[in-house]
mmCIF file of the C-alpha atoms, coordinates in Angstrom:
data_MODEL
# 
_entry.id   MODEL 
# 
loop_
_atom_site.group_PDB 
_atom_site.id 
_atom_site.type_symbol 
_atom_site.label_atom_id 
_atom_site.label_alt_id 
_atom_site.label_comp_id 
_atom_site.label_asym_id 
_atom_site.label_entity_id 
_atom_site.label_seq_id 
_atom_site.pdbx_PDB_ins_code 
_atom_site.Cartn_x 
_atom_site.Cartn_y 
_atom_site.Cartn_z 
_atom_site.occupancy 
_atom_site.B_iso_or_equiv 
_atom_site.pdbx_formal_charge 
_atom_site.auth_seq_id 
_atom_site.auth_comp_id 
_atom_site.auth_asym_id 
_atom_site.auth_atom_id 
_atom_site.pdbx_PDB_model_num 
ATOM 1   C CA . MET A 1 1   ? -87.327  12.486  24.460 1.00 0.00 ? 1   MET A CA 1 
ATOM 2   C CA . SER A 1 2   ? -87.451  9.691   21.899 1.00 0.00 ? 2   SER A CA 1 
ATOM 3   C CA . LEU A 1 3   ? -86.862  6.103   21.808 1.00 0.00 ? 3   LEU A CA 1 
ATOM 4   C CA . LEU A 1 4   ? -85.787  3.485   19.323 1.00 0.00 ? 4   LEU A CA 1 
ATOM 5   C CA . CYS A 1 5   ? -85.980  -0.204  19.888 1.00 0.00 ? 5   CYS A CA 1 
ATOM 6   C CA . LEU A 1 6   ? -84.799  -2.710  17.580 1.00 0.00 ? 6   LEU A CA 1 
ATOM 7   C CA . LEU A 1 7   ? -85.146  -6.810  17.707 1.00 0.00 ? 7   LEU A CA 1 
ATOM 8   C CA . ALA A 1 8   ? -83.053  -9.061  15.290 1.00 0.00 ? 8   ALA A CA 1 
ATOM 9   C CA . ALA A 1 9   ? -81.803  -12.565 14.605 1.00 0.00 ? 9   ALA A CA 1 
ATOM 10  C CA . GLU A 1 10  ? -78.135  -13.256 15.674 1.00 0.00 ? 10  GLU A CA 1 
ATOM 11  C CA . PRO A 1 11  ? -77.811  -15.214 12.265 1.00 0.00 ? 11  PRO A CA 1 
ATOM 12  C CA . GLU A 1 12  ? -79.109  -12.172 10.278 1.00 0.00 ? 12  GLU A CA 1 
ATOM 13  C CA . LEU A 1 13  ? -76.524  -9.730  12.329 1.00 0.00 ? 13  LEU A CA 1 
ATOM 14  C CA . LEU A 1 14  ? -73.571  -11.808 11.843 1.00 0.00 ? 14  LEU A CA 1 
ATOM 15  C CA . ALA A 1 15  ? -74.252  -12.522 7.951  1.00 0.00 ? 15  ALA A CA 1 
ATOM 16  C CA . GLY A 1 16  ? -74.382  -8.571  7.571  1.00 0.00 ? 16  GLY A CA 1 
ATOM 17  C CA . MET A 1 17  ? -71.635  -7.278  9.737  1.00 0.00 ? 17  MET A CA 1 
ATOM 18  C CA . ALA A 1 18  ? -68.283  -5.834  8.764  1.00 0.00 ? 18  ALA A CA 1 
ATOM 19  C CA . ALA A 1 19  ? -64.978  -7.776  10.046 1.00 0.00 ? 19  ALA A CA 1 
ATOM 20  C CA . PRO A 1 20  ? -65.116  -7.165  13.794 1.00 0.00 ? 20  PRO A CA 1 
ATOM 21  C CA . GLY A 1 21  ? -61.443  -6.008  13.761 1.00 0.00 ? 21  GLY A CA 1 
ATOM 22  C CA . ASP A 1 22  ? -62.519  -3.250  11.663 1.00 0.00 ? 22  ASP A CA 1 
ATOM 23  C CA . TRP A 1 23  ? -64.946  -1.700  14.217 1.00 0.00 ? 23  TRP A CA 1 
ATOM 24  C CA . LEU A 1 24  ? -64.594  -3.187  17.693 1.00 0.00 ? 24  LEU A CA 1 
ATOM 25  C CA . THR A 1 25  ? -63.276  -0.471  19.985 1.00 0.00 ? 25  THR A CA 1 
ATOM 26  C CA . PRO A 1 26  ? -60.540  -1.464  22.640 1.00 0.00 ? 26  PRO A CA 1 
ATOM 27  C CA . THR A 1 27  ? -62.753  -2.251  25.549 1.00 0.00 ? 27  THR A CA 1 
ATOM 28  C CA . GLU A 1 28  ? -65.014  -4.263  23.283 1.00 0.00 ? 28  GLU A CA 1 
ATOM 29  C CA . GLN A 1 29  ? -61.950  -6.046  21.982 1.00 0.00 ? 29  GLN A CA 1 
ATOM 30  C CA . ALA A 1 30  ? -61.079  -6.819  25.752 1.00 0.00 ? 30  ALA A CA 1 
ATOM 31  C CA . ARG A 1 31  ? -64.585  -8.283  26.416 1.00 0.00 ? 31  ARG A CA 1 
ATOM 32  C CA . PHE A 1 32  ? -64.360  -10.214 23.077 1.00 0.00 ? 32  PHE A CA 1 
ATOM 33  C CA . GLN A 1 33  ? -61.204  -11.994 23.922 1.00 0.00 ? 33  GLN A CA 1 
ATOM 34  C CA . SER A 1 34  ? -62.252  -12.762 27.261 1.00 0.00 ? 34  SER A CA 1 
ATOM 35  C CA . LEU A 1 35  ? -65.403  -14.943 26.137 1.00 0.00 ? 35  LEU A CA 1 
ATOM 36  C CA . GLY A 1 36  ? -64.212  -18.656 25.926 1.00 0.00 ? 36  GLY A CA 1 
ATOM 37  C CA . SER A 1 37  ? -66.860  -19.923 23.146 1.00 0.00 ? 37  SER A CA 1 
ATOM 38  C CA . THR A 1 38  ? -67.598  -19.427 19.890 1.00 0.00 ? 38  THR A CA 1 
ATOM 39  C CA . ALA A 1 39  ? -71.266  -19.033 20.681 1.00 0.00 ? 39  ALA A CA 1 
ATOM 40  C CA . ARG A 1 40  ? -70.638  -16.458 23.308 1.00 0.00 ? 40  ARG A CA 1 
ATOM 41  C CA . ARG A 1 41  ? -68.326  -14.414 20.937 1.00 0.00 ? 41  ARG A CA 1 
ATOM 42  C CA . ASP A 1 42  ? -71.008  -14.781 18.056 1.00 0.00 ? 42  ASP A CA 1 
ATOM 43  C CA . THR A 1 43  ? -73.803  -13.544 20.688 1.00 0.00 ? 43  THR A CA 1 
ATOM 44  C CA . PHE A 1 44  ? -71.350  -10.711 21.977 1.00 0.00 ? 44  PHE A CA 1 
ATOM 45  C CA . LEU A 1 45  ? -70.691  -9.438  18.359 1.00 0.00 ? 45  LEU A CA 1 
ATOM 46  C CA . ALA A 1 46  ? -74.537  -9.614  17.239 1.00 0.00 ? 46  ALA A CA 1 
ATOM 47  C CA . GLY A 1 47  ? -75.600  -7.430  20.271 1.00 0.00 ? 47  GLY A CA 1 
ATOM 48  C CA . ARG A 1 48  ? -72.799  -4.841  19.713 1.00 0.00 ? 48  ARG A CA 1 
ATOM 49  C CA . TRP A 1 49  ? -73.515  -4.745  15.731 1.00 0.00 ? 49  TRP A CA 1 
ATOM 50  C CA . LEU A 1 50  ? -77.329  -4.201  16.434 1.00 0.00 ? 50  LEU A CA 1 
ATOM 51  C CA . ALA A 1 51  ? -76.468  -1.389  19.093 1.00 0.00 ? 51  ALA A CA 1 
ATOM 52  C CA . ARG A 1 52  ? -74.578  0.406   16.159 1.00 0.00 ? 52  ARG A CA 1 
ATOM 53  C CA . ARG A 1 53  ? -77.280  0.232   13.900 1.00 0.00 ? 53  ARG A CA 1 
ATOM 54  C CA . ALA A 1 54  ? -79.523  1.266   16.781 1.00 0.00 ? 54  ALA A CA 1 
ATOM 55  C CA . VAL A 1 55  ? -77.469  4.369   17.636 1.00 0.00 ? 55  VAL A CA 1 
ATOM 56  C CA . GLN A 1 56  ? -76.822  5.032   14.227 1.00 0.00 ? 56  GLN A CA 1 
ATOM 57  C CA . ARG A 1 57  ? -80.609  5.228   13.277 1.00 0.00 ? 57  ARG A CA 1 
ATOM 58  C CA . TRP A 1 58  ? -81.703  6.996   16.396 1.00 0.00 ? 58  TRP A CA 1 
ATOM 59  C CA . LEU A 1 59  ? -78.780  9.688   15.530 1.00 0.00 ? 59  LEU A CA 1 
ATOM 60  C CA . GLN A 1 60  ? -79.901  9.769   11.963 1.00 0.00 ? 60  GLN A CA 1 
ATOM 61  C CA . VAL A 1 61  ? -76.140  9.874   10.915 1.00 0.00 ? 61  VAL A CA 1 
ATOM 62  C CA . GLU A 1 62  ? -74.440  8.086   7.975  1.00 0.00 ? 62  GLU A CA 1 
ATOM 63  C CA . VAL A 1 63  ? -71.372  6.490   10.057 1.00 0.00 ? 63  VAL A CA 1 
ATOM 64  C CA . PRO A 1 64  ? -72.129  4.196   12.608 1.00 0.00 ? 64  PRO A CA 1 
ATOM 65  C CA . PRO A 1 65  ? -70.937  5.391   15.974 1.00 0.00 ? 65  PRO A CA 1 
ATOM 66  C CA . ALA A 1 66  ? -67.926  3.943   17.875 1.00 0.00 ? 66  ALA A CA 1 
ATOM 67  C CA . LEU A 1 67  ? -69.327  2.249   20.956 1.00 0.00 ? 67  LEU A CA 1 
ATOM 68  C CA . ALA A 1 68  ? -67.445  1.276   24.307 1.00 0.00 ? 68  ALA A CA 1 
ATOM 69  C CA . ILE A 1 69  ? -68.152  -0.946  27.433 1.00 0.00 ? 69  ILE A CA 1 
ATOM 70  C CA . ALA A 1 70  ? -68.024  1.125   30.778 1.00 0.00 ? 70  ALA A CA 1 
ATOM 71  C CA . ASP A 1 71  ? -66.538  -0.199  33.849 1.00 0.00 ? 71  ASP A CA 1 
ATOM 72  C CA . SER A 1 72  ? -70.093  -0.900  35.126 1.00 0.00 ? 72  SER A CA 1 
ATOM 73  C CA . GLY A 1 73  ? -70.525  -3.059  31.886 1.00 0.00 ? 73  GLY A CA 1 
ATOM 74  C CA . ALA A 1 74  ? -72.947  -0.848  30.316 1.00 0.00 ? 74  ALA A CA 1 
ATOM 75  C CA . CYS A 1 75  ? -72.743  0.069   26.539 1.00 0.00 ? 75  CYS A CA 1 
ATOM 76  C CA . VAL A 1 76  ? -71.860  3.678   26.107 1.00 0.00 ? 76  VAL A CA 1 
ATOM 77  C CA . VAL A 1 77  ? -71.304  5.633   22.781 1.00 0.00 ? 77  VAL A CA 1 
ATOM 78  C CA . ASP A 1 78  ? -67.832  7.242   22.585 1.00 0.00 ? 78  ASP A CA 1 
ATOM 79  C CA . GLY A 1 79  ? -68.129  11.030  22.554 1.00 0.00 ? 79  GLY A CA 1 
ATOM 80  C CA . VAL A 1 80  ? -71.845  11.118  22.586 1.00 0.00 ? 80  VAL A CA 1 
ATOM 81  C CA . PRO A 1 81  ? -72.863  11.152  26.158 1.00 0.00 ? 81  PRO A CA 1 
ATOM 82  C CA . HIS A 1 82  ? -76.410  11.986  25.805 1.00 0.00 ? 82  HIS A CA 1 
ATOM 83  C CA . VAL A 1 83  ? -77.382  8.520   23.817 1.00 0.00 ? 83  VAL A CA 1 
ATOM 84  C CA . GLN A 1 84  ? -78.253  5.815   26.233 1.00 0.00 ? 84  GLN A CA 1 
ATOM 85  C CA . VAL A 1 85  ? -78.222  2.305   25.038 1.00 0.00 ? 85  VAL A CA 1 
ATOM 86  C CA . SER A 1 86  ? -79.244  -0.913  26.482 1.00 0.00 ? 86  SER A CA 1 
ATOM 87  C CA . ILE A 1 87  ? -78.964  -4.520  24.795 1.00 0.00 ? 87  ILE A CA 1 
ATOM 88  C CA . SER A 1 88  ? -80.407  -7.859  25.869 1.00 0.00 ? 88  SER A CA 1 
ATOM 89  C CA . HIS A 1 89  ? -80.104  -11.517 24.202 1.00 0.00 ? 89  HIS A CA 1 
ATOM 90  C CA . SER A 1 90  ? -82.123  -14.552 24.331 1.00 0.00 ? 90  SER A CA 1 
ATOM 91  C CA . SER A 1 91  ? -82.107  -17.632 22.368 1.00 0.00 ? 91  SER A CA 1 
ATOM 92  C CA . GLY A 1 92  ? -80.460  -16.368 19.248 1.00 0.00 ? 92  GLY A CA 1 
ATOM 93  C CA . MET A 1 93  ? -82.390  -13.024 19.228 1.00 0.00 ? 93  MET A CA 1 
ATOM 94  C CA . VAL A 1 94  ? -80.886  -9.529  20.212 1.00 0.00 ? 94  VAL A CA 1 
ATOM 95  C CA . ALA A 1 95  ? -82.978  -6.548  21.348 1.00 0.00 ? 95  ALA A CA 1 
ATOM 96  C CA . CYS A 1 96  ? -81.520  -2.827  21.635 1.00 0.00 ? 96  CYS A CA 1 
ATOM 97  C CA . ALA A 1 97  ? -82.701  0.314   22.738 1.00 0.00 ? 97  ALA A CA 1 
ATOM 98  C CA . ALA A 1 98  ? -81.582  3.776   22.215 1.00 0.00 ? 98  ALA A CA 1 
ATOM 99  C CA . SER A 1 99  ? -82.752  6.817   23.718 1.00 0.00 ? 99  SER A CA 1 
ATOM 100 C CA . ASP A 1 100 ? -81.511  10.185  24.995 1.00 0.00 ? 100 ASP A CA 1 
ATOM 101 C CA . VAL A 1 101 ? -82.584  9.284   28.840 1.00 0.00 ? 101 VAL A CA 1 
ATOM 102 C CA . PRO A 1 102 ? -81.424  6.194   30.452 1.00 0.00 ? 102 PRO A CA 1 
ATOM 103 C CA . VAL A 1 103 ? -83.038  3.238   29.103 1.00 0.00 ? 103 VAL A CA 1 
ATOM 104 C CA . GLY A 1 104 ? -83.378  -0.515  29.693 1.00 0.00 ? 104 GLY A CA 1 
ATOM 105 C CA . VAL A 1 105 ? -84.276  -3.328  27.670 1.00 0.00 ? 105 VAL A CA 1 
ATOM 106 C CA . ASP A 1 106 ? -85.116  -7.155  28.432 1.00 0.00 ? 106 ASP A CA 1 
ATOM 107 C CA . LEU A 1 107 ? -85.907  -10.155 26.351 1.00 0.00 ? 107 LEU A CA 1 
ATOM 108 C CA . GLU A 1 108 ? -86.912  -13.665 27.037 1.00 0.00 ? 108 GLU A CA 1 
ATOM 109 C CA . ARG A 1 109 ? -88.002  -16.703 24.800 1.00 0.00 ? 109 ARG A CA 1 
ATOM 110 C CA . LEU A 1 110 ? -91.436  -18.164 25.425 1.00 0.00 ? 110 LEU A CA 1 
ATOM 111 C CA . GLY A 1 111 ? -91.463  -22.028 25.464 1.00 0.00 ? 111 GLY A CA 1 
ATOM 112 C CA . ARG A 1 112 ? -88.480  -22.792 27.652 1.00 0.00 ? 112 ARG A CA 1 
ATOM 113 C CA . PRO A 1 113 ? -89.359  -25.157 30.638 1.00 0.00 ? 113 PRO A CA 1 
ATOM 114 C CA . ARG A 1 114 ? -89.480  -23.634 33.880 1.00 0.00 ? 114 ARG A CA 1 
ATOM 115 C CA . ASP A 1 115 ? -91.281  -24.056 37.334 1.00 0.00 ? 115 ASP A CA 1 
ATOM 116 C CA . HIS A 1 116 ? -92.710  -20.754 37.082 1.00 0.00 ? 116 HIS A CA 1 
ATOM 117 C CA . LEU A 1 117 ? -94.102  -20.774 40.655 1.00 0.00 ? 117 LEU A CA 1 
ATOM 118 C CA . ALA A 1 118 ? -90.811  -21.656 42.198 1.00 0.00 ? 118 ALA A CA 1 
ATOM 119 C CA . LEU A 1 119 ? -89.093  -18.923 40.281 1.00 0.00 ? 119 LEU A CA 1 
ATOM 120 C CA . ALA A 1 120 ? -91.693  -16.410 41.193 1.00 0.00 ? 120 ALA A CA 1 
ATOM 121 C CA . GLU A 1 121 ? -90.742  -16.863 45.053 1.00 0.00 ? 121 GLU A CA 1 
ATOM 122 C CA . THR A 1 122 ? -87.558  -15.184 44.124 1.00 0.00 ? 122 THR A CA 1 
ATOM 123 C CA . VAL A 1 123 ? -88.520  -12.365 41.691 1.00 0.00 ? 123 VAL A CA 1 
ATOM 124 C CA . HIS A 1 124 ? -92.138  -11.651 42.212 1.00 0.00 ? 124 HIS A CA 1 
ATOM 125 C CA . GLY A 1 125 ? -94.479  -10.155 45.072 1.00 0.00 ? 125 GLY A CA 1 
ATOM 126 C CA . ILE A 1 126 ? -96.855  -11.904 47.064 1.00 0.00 ? 126 ILE A CA 1 
ATOM 127 C CA . ALA A 1 127 ? -99.883  -10.516 44.861 1.00 0.00 ? 127 ALA A CA 1 
ATOM 128 C CA . GLN A 1 128 ? -98.224  -11.311 41.780 1.00 0.00 ? 128 GLN A CA 1 
ATOM 129 C CA . ARG A 1 129 ? -97.488  -15.061 42.840 1.00 0.00 ? 129 ARG A CA 1 
ATOM 130 C CA . GLU A 1 130 ? -101.217 -15.350 44.206 1.00 0.00 ? 130 GLU A CA 1 
ATOM 131 C CA . GLN A 1 131 ? -102.171 -14.580 40.654 1.00 0.00 ? 131 GLN A CA 1 
ATOM 132 C CA . LEU A 1 132 ? -99.906  -17.141 38.868 1.00 0.00 ? 132 LEU A CA 1 
ATOM 133 C CA . VAL A 1 133 ? -101.191 -19.621 41.586 1.00 0.00 ? 133 VAL A CA 1 
ATOM 134 C CA . ALA A 1 134 ? -104.900 -18.987 40.238 1.00 0.00 ? 134 ALA A CA 1 
ATOM 135 C CA . LEU A 1 135 ? -103.972 -19.652 36.781 1.00 0.00 ? 135 LEU A CA 1 
ATOM 136 C CA . PRO A 1 136 ? -103.866 -23.074 35.151 1.00 0.00 ? 136 PRO A CA 1 
ATOM 137 C CA . ALA A 1 137 ? -99.970  -24.227 34.823 1.00 0.00 ? 137 ALA A CA 1 
ATOM 138 C CA . ALA A 1 138 ? -100.099 -23.872 31.103 1.00 0.00 ? 138 ALA A CA 1 
ATOM 139 C CA . ALA A 1 139 ? -101.381 -20.130 31.423 1.00 0.00 ? 139 ALA A CA 1 
ATOM 140 C CA . ARG A 1 140 ? -98.451  -18.917 33.813 1.00 0.00 ? 140 ARG A CA 1 
ATOM 141 C CA . GLU A 1 141 ? -95.628  -18.617 31.467 1.00 0.00 ? 141 GLU A CA 1 
ATOM 142 C CA . LEU A 1 142 ? -96.794  -15.198 29.814 1.00 0.00 ? 142 LEU A CA 1 
ATOM 143 C CA . PRO A 1 143 ? -97.728  -13.191 33.043 1.00 0.00 ? 143 PRO A CA 1 
ATOM 144 C CA . PHE A 1 144 ? -94.466  -14.365 34.670 1.00 0.00 ? 144 PHE A CA 1 
ATOM 145 C CA . LEU A 1 145 ? -92.226  -13.324 31.876 1.00 0.00 ? 145 LEU A CA 1 
ATOM 146 C CA . THR A 1 146 ? -94.199  -10.014 31.281 1.00 0.00 ? 146 THR A CA 1 
ATOM 147 C CA . TRP A 1 147 ? -93.401  -9.190  35.036 1.00 0.00 ? 147 TRP A CA 1 
ATOM 148 C CA . TRP A 1 148 ? -89.889  -10.628 34.792 1.00 0.00 ? 148 TRP A CA 1 
ATOM 149 C CA . THR A 1 149 ? -88.846  -8.575  31.645 1.00 0.00 ? 149 THR A CA 1 
ATOM 150 C CA . LEU A 1 150 ? -90.336  -5.146  32.885 1.00 0.00 ? 150 LEU A CA 1 
ATOM 151 C CA . LYS A 1 151 ? -88.585  -5.526  36.217 1.00 0.00 ? 151 LYS A CA 1 
ATOM 152 C CA . GLU A 1 152 ? -85.391  -6.452  34.476 1.00 0.00 ? 152 GLU A CA 1 
ATOM 153 C CA . ALA A 1 153 ? -85.725  -3.437  31.895 1.00 0.00 ? 153 ALA A CA 1 
ATOM 154 C CA . TRP A 1 154 ? -86.623  -1.400  34.952 1.00 0.00 ? 154 TRP A CA 1 
ATOM 155 C CA . LEU A 1 155 ? -83.522  -2.045  36.818 1.00 0.00 ? 155 LEU A CA 1 
ATOM 156 C CA . LYS A 1 156 ? -81.286  -1.814  33.756 1.00 0.00 ? 156 LYS A CA 1 
ATOM 157 C CA . ALA A 1 157 ? -82.360  1.753   33.284 1.00 0.00 ? 157 ALA A CA 1 
ATOM 158 C CA . ARG A 1 158 ? -81.376  2.504   36.594 1.00 0.00 ? 158 ARG A CA 1 
ATOM 159 C CA . GLY A 1 159 ? -77.841  1.009   36.208 1.00 0.00 ? 159 GLY A CA 1 
ATOM 160 C CA . ARG A 1 160 ? -78.715  -1.879  38.463 1.00 0.00 ? 160 ARG A CA 1 
ATOM 161 C CA . GLY A 1 161 ? -78.336  -5.553  38.433 1.00 0.00 ? 161 GLY A CA 1 
ATOM 162 C CA . LEU A 1 162 ? -80.354  -8.166  39.397 1.00 0.00 ? 162 LEU A CA 1 
ATOM 163 C CA . ASP A 1 163 ? -81.868  -6.957  42.750 1.00 0.00 ? 163 ASP A CA 1 
ATOM 164 C CA . PHE A 1 164 ? -84.053  -9.964  43.888 1.00 0.00 ? 164 PHE A CA 1 
ATOM 165 C CA . ALA A 1 165 ? -85.648  -7.649  46.734 1.00 0.00 ? 165 ALA A CA 1 
ATOM 166 C CA . GLN A 1 166 ? -86.424  -4.608  44.524 1.00 0.00 ? 166 GLN A CA 1 
ATOM 167 C CA . MET A 1 167 ? -87.784  -7.251  41.877 1.00 0.00 ? 167 MET A CA 1 
ATOM 168 C CA . ARG A 1 168 ? -90.186  -8.634  44.406 1.00 0.00 ? 168 ARG A CA 1 
ATOM 169 C CA . ALA A 1 169 ? -91.478  -4.866  45.415 1.00 0.00 ? 169 ALA A CA 1 
ATOM 170 C CA . LEU A 1 170 ? -92.000  -3.880  41.828 1.00 0.00 ? 170 LEU A CA 1 
ATOM 171 C CA . VAL A 1 171 ? -95.636  -3.832  40.736 1.00 0.00 ? 171 VAL A CA 1 
ATOM 172 C CA . PHE A 1 172 ? -97.258  -2.184  37.630 1.00 0.00 ? 172 PHE A CA 1 
ATOM 173 C CA . ASP A 1 173 ? -100.171 0.138   36.832 1.00 0.00 ? 173 ASP A CA 1 
ATOM 174 C CA . ASP A 1 174 ? -101.359 -0.931  33.295 1.00 0.00 ? 174 ASP A CA 1 
ATOM 175 C CA . GLY A 1 175 ? -102.613 2.048   31.067 1.00 0.00 ? 175 GLY A CA 1 
ATOM 176 C CA . ASP A 1 176 ? -101.267 4.727   33.432 1.00 0.00 ? 176 ASP A CA 1 
ATOM 177 C CA . ALA A 1 177 ? -100.738 7.729   31.943 1.00 0.00 ? 177 ALA A CA 1 
ATOM 178 C CA . GLN A 1 178 ? -97.386  8.383   33.435 1.00 0.00 ? 178 GLN A CA 1 
ATOM 179 C CA . ALA A 1 179 ? -96.379  5.094   31.952 1.00 0.00 ? 179 ALA A CA 1 
ATOM 180 C CA . ASP A 1 180 ? -92.354  4.224   32.212 1.00 0.00 ? 180 ASP A CA 1 
ATOM 181 C CA . VAL A 1 181 ? -92.505  0.769   31.037 1.00 0.00 ? 181 VAL A CA 1 
ATOM 182 C CA . ALA A 1 182 ? -93.849  -1.237  28.034 1.00 0.00 ? 182 ALA A CA 1 
ATOM 183 C CA . VAL A 1 183 ? -94.204  -4.935  27.209 1.00 0.00 ? 183 VAL A CA 1 
ATOM 184 C CA . THR A 1 184 ? -95.010  -6.765  23.839 1.00 0.00 ? 184 THR A CA 1 
ATOM 185 C CA . THR A 1 185 ? -94.884  -10.243 22.465 1.00 0.00 ? 185 THR A CA 1 
ATOM 186 C CA . MET A 1 186 ? -93.071  -10.603 19.110 1.00 0.00 ? 186 MET A CA 1 
ATOM 187 C CA . ARG A 1 187 ? -91.670  -13.942 17.550 1.00 0.00 ? 187 ARG A CA 1 
ATOM 188 C CA . ASP A 1 188 ? -92.335  -15.983 20.353 1.00 0.00 ? 188 ASP A CA 1 
ATOM 189 C CA . PHE A 1 189 ? -90.488  -13.647 22.670 1.00 0.00 ? 189 PHE A CA 1 
ATOM 190 C CA . VAL A 1 190 ? -91.762  -11.232 25.431 1.00 0.00 ? 190 VAL A CA 1 
ATOM 191 C CA . LEU A 1 191 ? -89.855  -7.992  24.945 1.00 0.00 ? 191 LEU A CA 1 
ATOM 192 C CA . ALA A 1 192 ? -89.901  -4.980  27.616 1.00 0.00 ? 192 ALA A CA 1 
ATOM 193 C CA . VAL A 1 193 ? -88.389  -1.506  27.498 1.00 0.00 ? 193 VAL A CA 1 
ATOM 194 C CA . ALA A 1 194 ? -88.105  1.069   30.551 1.00 0.00 ? 194 ALA A CA 1 
ATOM 195 C CA . CYS A 1 195 ? -86.794  4.379   31.010 1.00 0.00 ? 195 CYS A CA 1 
ATOM 196 C CA . VAL A 1 196 ? -86.556  7.011   33.893 1.00 0.00 ? 196 VAL A CA 1 
ATOM 197 C CA . GLU A 1 197 ? -88.986  9.297   32.267 1.00 0.00 ? 197 GLU A CA 1 
ATOM 198 C CA . VAL A 1 198 ? -92.398  8.871   30.951 1.00 0.00 ? 198 VAL A CA 1 
ATOM 199 C CA . LEU A 1 199 ? -92.373  6.840   27.738 1.00 0.00 ? 199 LEU A CA 1 
ATOM 200 C CA . PRO A 1 200 ? -92.870  8.666   24.411 1.00 0.00 ? 200 PRO A CA 1 
ATOM 201 C CA . LEU A 1 201 ? -96.157  8.090   23.058 1.00 0.00 ? 201 LEU A CA 1 
ATOM 202 C CA . ARG A 1 202 ? -94.720  6.519   19.780 1.00 0.00 ? 202 ARG A CA 1 
ATOM 203 C CA . MET A 1 203 ? -91.594  4.120   20.287 1.00 0.00 ? 203 MET A CA 1 
ATOM 204 C CA . ASP A 1 204 ? -89.727  3.746   16.839 1.00 0.00 ? 204 ASP A CA 1 
ATOM 205 C CA . GLY A 1 205 ? -88.158  0.563   15.440 1.00 0.00 ? 205 GLY A CA 1 
ATOM 206 C CA . LEU A 1 206 ? -90.935  -1.920  15.705 1.00 0.00 ? 206 LEU A CA 1 
ATOM 207 C CA . PRO A 1 207 ? -93.838  -0.918  14.070 1.00 0.00 ? 207 PRO A CA 1 
ATOM 208 C CA . ASP A 1 208 ? -95.838  -4.282  14.427 1.00 0.00 ? 208 ASP A CA 1 
ATOM 209 C CA . ALA A 1 209 ? -95.273  -4.069  18.261 1.00 0.00 ? 209 ALA A CA 1 
ATOM 210 C CA . ALA A 1 210 ? -98.450  -3.959  20.488 1.00 0.00 ? 210 ALA A CA 1 
ATOM 211 C CA . TRP A 1 211 ? -97.153  -2.389  23.424 1.00 0.00 ? 211 TRP A CA 1 
ATOM 212 C CA . CYS A 1 212 ? -98.829  -2.649  26.775 1.00 0.00 ? 212 CYS A CA 1 
ATOM 213 C CA . ARG A 1 213 ? -97.650  0.468   28.754 1.00 0.00 ? 213 ARG A CA 1 
ATOM 214 C CA . SER A 1 214 ? -97.592  0.510   32.502 1.00 0.00 ? 214 SER A CA 1 
ATOM 215 C CA . ARG A 1 215 ? -96.021  2.602   35.271 1.00 0.00 ? 215 ARG A CA 1 
ATOM 216 C CA . ALA A 1 216 ? -93.876  0.855   37.520 1.00 0.00 ? 216 ALA A CA 1 
ATOM 217 C CA . ARG A 1 217 ? -93.808  1.768   41.111 1.00 0.00 ? 217 ARG A CA 1 
ATOM 218 C CA . LEU A 1 218 ? -92.342  -0.091  44.474 1.00 0.00 ? 218 LEU A CA 1 
ATOM 219 C CA . VAL A 1 219 ? -94.581  -1.070  47.205 1.00 0.00 ? 219 VAL A CA 1 
ATOM 220 C CA . PRO A 1 220 ? -93.286  -2.151  50.984 1.00 0.00 ? 220 PRO A CA 1 
# 
């Protein structure tokens, strides 16, 4: 298998894209029209445009592919069922992953005020919460978001929404040779990718990313 992950700023994507009417497919048009604000529409367009660039690069084709939105809300490639795509947005940045197996990506910005211990009660298990409690308040954000993004990416790769019970049950074995999730920090963001198979040793698209690879598993 191979995996490509891209990260870009919304303003750069919006400035470089063609007129949306020239490339949005009917299901995308329907979703676009349902969005009630300019900001949400711009975020949607930026994500769909980056997804096209990612799939085009992954397939190594000259013409950007046509994408659609499945009934589940997932991004799919028209006529190319073996390509899997995932998109994530956060604070004006967009991440996209493309692979030949189901893949998930999640992106979260560092520096946003949060009560990490309170949120951890919902999304992290007992051992992870204990690790956070043992840290100074200023040091809790990175581990909290590392686990959060890994869990969201893992769920997305399996076509699931926010399943808090499974999120609390997910733990990660760092450095496992059978790693199926990875996380990095770039541009003040935490970025995680996951797939349903072992990740390739090399993931394309972000040559400067220092990926920390783990094996995800569910514990009782």
